[in-house]
PDB file of C-alpha atoms in Angstrom:
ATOM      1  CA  UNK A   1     -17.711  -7.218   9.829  1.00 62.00           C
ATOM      2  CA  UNK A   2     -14.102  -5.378   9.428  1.00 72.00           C
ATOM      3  CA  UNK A   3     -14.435  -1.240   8.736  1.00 85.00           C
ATOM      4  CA  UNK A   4     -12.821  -0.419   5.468  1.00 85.00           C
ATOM      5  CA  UNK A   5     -10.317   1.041   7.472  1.00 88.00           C
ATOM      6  CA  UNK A   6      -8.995  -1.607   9.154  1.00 91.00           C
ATOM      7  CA  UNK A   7      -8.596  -3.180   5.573  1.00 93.00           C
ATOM      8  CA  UNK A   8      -7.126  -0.455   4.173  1.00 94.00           C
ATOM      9  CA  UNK A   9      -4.673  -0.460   7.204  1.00 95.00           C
ATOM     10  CA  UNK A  10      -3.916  -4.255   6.869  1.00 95.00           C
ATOM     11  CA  UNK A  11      -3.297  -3.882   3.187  1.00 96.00           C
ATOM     12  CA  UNK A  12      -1.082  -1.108   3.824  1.00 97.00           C
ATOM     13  CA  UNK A  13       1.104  -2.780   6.421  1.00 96.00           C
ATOM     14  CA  UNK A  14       1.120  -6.231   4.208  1.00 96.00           C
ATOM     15  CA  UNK A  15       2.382  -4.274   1.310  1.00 96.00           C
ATOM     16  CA  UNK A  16       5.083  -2.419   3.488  1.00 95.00           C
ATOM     17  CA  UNK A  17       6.307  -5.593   4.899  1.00 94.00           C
ATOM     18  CA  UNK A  18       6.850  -7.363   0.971  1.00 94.00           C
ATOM     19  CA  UNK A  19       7.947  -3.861  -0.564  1.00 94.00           C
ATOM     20  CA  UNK A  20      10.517  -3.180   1.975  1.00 91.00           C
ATOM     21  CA  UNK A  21      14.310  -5.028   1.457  1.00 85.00           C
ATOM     22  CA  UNK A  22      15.146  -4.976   4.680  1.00 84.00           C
ATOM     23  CA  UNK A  23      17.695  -7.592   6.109  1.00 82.00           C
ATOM     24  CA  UNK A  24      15.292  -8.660   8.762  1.00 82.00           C
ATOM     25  CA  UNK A  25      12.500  -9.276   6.774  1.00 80.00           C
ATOM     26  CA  UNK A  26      14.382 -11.873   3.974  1.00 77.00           C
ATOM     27  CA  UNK A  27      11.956 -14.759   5.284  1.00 82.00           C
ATOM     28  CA  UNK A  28       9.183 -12.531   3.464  1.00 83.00           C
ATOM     29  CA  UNK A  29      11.185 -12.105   0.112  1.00 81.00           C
ATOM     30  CA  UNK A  30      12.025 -16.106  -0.354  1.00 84.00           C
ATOM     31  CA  UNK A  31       8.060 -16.697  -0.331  1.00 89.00           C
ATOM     32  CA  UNK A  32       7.089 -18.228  -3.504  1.00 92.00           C
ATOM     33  CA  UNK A  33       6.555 -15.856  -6.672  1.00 91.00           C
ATOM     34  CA  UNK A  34       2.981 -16.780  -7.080  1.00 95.00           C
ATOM     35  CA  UNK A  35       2.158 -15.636  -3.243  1.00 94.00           C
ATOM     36  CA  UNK A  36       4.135 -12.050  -3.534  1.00 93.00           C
ATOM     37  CA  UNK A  37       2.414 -12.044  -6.534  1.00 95.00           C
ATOM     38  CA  UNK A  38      -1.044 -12.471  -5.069  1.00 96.00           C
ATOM     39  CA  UNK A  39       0.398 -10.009  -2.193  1.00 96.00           C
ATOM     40  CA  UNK A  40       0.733  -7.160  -5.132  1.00 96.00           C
ATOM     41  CA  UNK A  41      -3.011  -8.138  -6.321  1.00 97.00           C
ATOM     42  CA  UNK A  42      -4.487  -7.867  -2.696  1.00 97.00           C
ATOM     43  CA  UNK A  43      -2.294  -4.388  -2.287  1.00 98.00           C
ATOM     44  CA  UNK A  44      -3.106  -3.236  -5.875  1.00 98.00           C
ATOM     45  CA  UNK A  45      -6.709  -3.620  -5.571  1.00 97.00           C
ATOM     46  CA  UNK A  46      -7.290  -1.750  -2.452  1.00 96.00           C
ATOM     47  CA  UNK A  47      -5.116   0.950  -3.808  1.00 97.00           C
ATOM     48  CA  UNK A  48      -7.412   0.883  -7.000  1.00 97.00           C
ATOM     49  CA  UNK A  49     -10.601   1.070  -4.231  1.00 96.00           C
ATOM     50  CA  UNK A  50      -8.890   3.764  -2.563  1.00 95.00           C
ATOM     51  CA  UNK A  51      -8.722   6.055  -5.474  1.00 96.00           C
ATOM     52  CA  UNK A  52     -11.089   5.643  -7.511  1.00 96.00           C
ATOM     53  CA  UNK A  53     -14.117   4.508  -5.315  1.00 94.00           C
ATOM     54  CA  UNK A  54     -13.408   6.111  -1.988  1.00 93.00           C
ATOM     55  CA  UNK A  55     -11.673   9.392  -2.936  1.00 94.00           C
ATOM     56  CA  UNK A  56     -13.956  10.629  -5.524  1.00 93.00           C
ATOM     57  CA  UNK A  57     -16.595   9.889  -3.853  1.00 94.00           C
ATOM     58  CA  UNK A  58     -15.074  12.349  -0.981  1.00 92.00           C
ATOM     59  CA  UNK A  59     -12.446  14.484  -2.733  1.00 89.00           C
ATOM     60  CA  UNK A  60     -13.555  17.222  -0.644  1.00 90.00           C
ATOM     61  CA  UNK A  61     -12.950  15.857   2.882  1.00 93.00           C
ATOM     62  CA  UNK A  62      -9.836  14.679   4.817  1.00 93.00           C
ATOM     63  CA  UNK A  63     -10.131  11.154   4.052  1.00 91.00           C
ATOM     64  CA  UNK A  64     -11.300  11.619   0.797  1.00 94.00           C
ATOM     65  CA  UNK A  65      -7.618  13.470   0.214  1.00 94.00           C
ATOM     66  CA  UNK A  66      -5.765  10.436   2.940  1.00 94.00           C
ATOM     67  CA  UNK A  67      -7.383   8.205   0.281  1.00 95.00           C
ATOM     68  CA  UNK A  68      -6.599   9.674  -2.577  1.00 96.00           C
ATOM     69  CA  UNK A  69      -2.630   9.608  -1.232  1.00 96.00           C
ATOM     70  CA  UNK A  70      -2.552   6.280   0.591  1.00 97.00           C
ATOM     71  CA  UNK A  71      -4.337   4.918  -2.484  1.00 97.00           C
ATOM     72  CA  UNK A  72      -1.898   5.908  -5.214  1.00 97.00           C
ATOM     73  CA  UNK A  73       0.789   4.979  -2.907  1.00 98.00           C
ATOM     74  CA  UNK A  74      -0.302   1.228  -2.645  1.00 98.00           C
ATOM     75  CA  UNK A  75      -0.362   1.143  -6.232  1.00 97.00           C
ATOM     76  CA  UNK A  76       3.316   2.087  -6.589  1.00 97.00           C
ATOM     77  CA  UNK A  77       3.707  -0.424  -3.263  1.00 97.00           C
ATOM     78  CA  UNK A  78       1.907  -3.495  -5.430  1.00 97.00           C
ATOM     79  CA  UNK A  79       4.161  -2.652  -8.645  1.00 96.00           C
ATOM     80  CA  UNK A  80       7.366  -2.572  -6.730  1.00 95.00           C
ATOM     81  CA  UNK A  81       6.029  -6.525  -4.988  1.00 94.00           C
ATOM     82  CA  UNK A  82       4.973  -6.948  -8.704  1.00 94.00           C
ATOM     83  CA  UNK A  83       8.538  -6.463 -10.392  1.00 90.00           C
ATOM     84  CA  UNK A  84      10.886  -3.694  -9.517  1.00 87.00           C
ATOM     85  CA  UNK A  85      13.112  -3.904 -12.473  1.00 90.00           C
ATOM     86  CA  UNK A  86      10.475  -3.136 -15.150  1.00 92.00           C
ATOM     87  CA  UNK A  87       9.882   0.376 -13.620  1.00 92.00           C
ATOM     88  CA  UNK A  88      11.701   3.018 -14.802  1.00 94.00           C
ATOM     89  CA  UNK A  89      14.504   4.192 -13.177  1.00 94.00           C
ATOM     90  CA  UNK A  90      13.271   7.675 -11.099  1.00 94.00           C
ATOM     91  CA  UNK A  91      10.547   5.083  -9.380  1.00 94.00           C
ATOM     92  CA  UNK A  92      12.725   2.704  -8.203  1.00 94.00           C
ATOM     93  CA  UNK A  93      14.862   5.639  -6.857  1.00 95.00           C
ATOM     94  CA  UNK A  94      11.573   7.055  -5.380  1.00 95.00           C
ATOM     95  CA  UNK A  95      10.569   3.461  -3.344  1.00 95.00           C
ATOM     96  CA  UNK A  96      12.294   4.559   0.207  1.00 94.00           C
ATOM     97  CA  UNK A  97      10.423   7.917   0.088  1.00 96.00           C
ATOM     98  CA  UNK A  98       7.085   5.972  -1.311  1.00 97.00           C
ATOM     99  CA  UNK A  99       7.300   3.209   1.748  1.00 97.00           C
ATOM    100  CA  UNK A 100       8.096   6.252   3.941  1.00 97.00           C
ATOM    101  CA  UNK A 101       4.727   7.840   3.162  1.00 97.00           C
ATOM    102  CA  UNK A 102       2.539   4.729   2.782  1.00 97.00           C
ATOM    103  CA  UNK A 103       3.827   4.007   6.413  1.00 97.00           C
ATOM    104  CA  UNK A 104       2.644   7.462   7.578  1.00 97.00           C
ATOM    105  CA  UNK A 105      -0.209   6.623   5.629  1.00 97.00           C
ATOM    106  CA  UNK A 106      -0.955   3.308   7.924  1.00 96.00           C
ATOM    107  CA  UNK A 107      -0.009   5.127  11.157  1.00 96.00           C
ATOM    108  CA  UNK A 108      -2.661   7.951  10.557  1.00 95.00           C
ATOM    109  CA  UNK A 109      -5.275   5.343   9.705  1.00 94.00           C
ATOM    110  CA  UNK A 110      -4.406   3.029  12.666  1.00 93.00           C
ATOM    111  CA  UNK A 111      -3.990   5.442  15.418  1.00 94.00           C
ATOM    112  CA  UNK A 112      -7.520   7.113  14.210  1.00 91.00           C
ATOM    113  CA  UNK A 113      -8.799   3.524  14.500  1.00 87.00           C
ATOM    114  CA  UNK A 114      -7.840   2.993  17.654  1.00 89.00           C
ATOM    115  CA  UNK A 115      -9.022   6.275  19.046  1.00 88.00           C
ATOM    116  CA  UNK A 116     -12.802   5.228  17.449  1.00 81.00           C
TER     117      UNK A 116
END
């Protein structure tokens, strides 16, 4: 069985690689709608576990706050794989600084799982 971590980290990296427009990574953005769509669900949901199973269940540790960040981070991650153009305007100006984080986010999480 996979540690929640390792999830977490997975969904993380999935959601960075369909979020970011990067000219290297087109083959990712021609995928049908219905699987970026499932993408956003997959990131979405363990965004949704992150906050508001994990991180109030430990809002006074250090992972309890990593969750609490990561967490609301994949949210924004899953609406910008959802559709980009029906957020408002300062969060699609925001997405480089939010993929910025949620990959800090992912590089905490897997280098403390590889040091385990």
């Amino acid at each position: 069985m996979l540690p929640m971590g390792t999830i977490m980290t997975g969904c993380m990296a999935i959601g960075l690689l369909f979020a970011t427009r990067l000219p290297v990574l087109r083959a990712v953005q021609v995928l049908p709608a219905w699987f970026r769509k499932t993408v956003s669900f997959v990131v979405f949901s363990a965004g949704s576990w992150n906050v508001f199973w994990y991180a109030t269940r430990h809002f006074g540790e250090f992972w309890g706050g990593a969750a609490l960040i990561s967490g609301c981070l994949m949210l924004l991650t899953a609406a910008y794989i959802y559709n980009v153009k029906c957020l408002p305007t300062f969060l699609k100006r925001m997405r480089s600084g939010v993929l910025f984080l949620l990959l800090c986010c992912a590089v905490l999480y897997g280098t403390t799982i590889y040091r385990l």
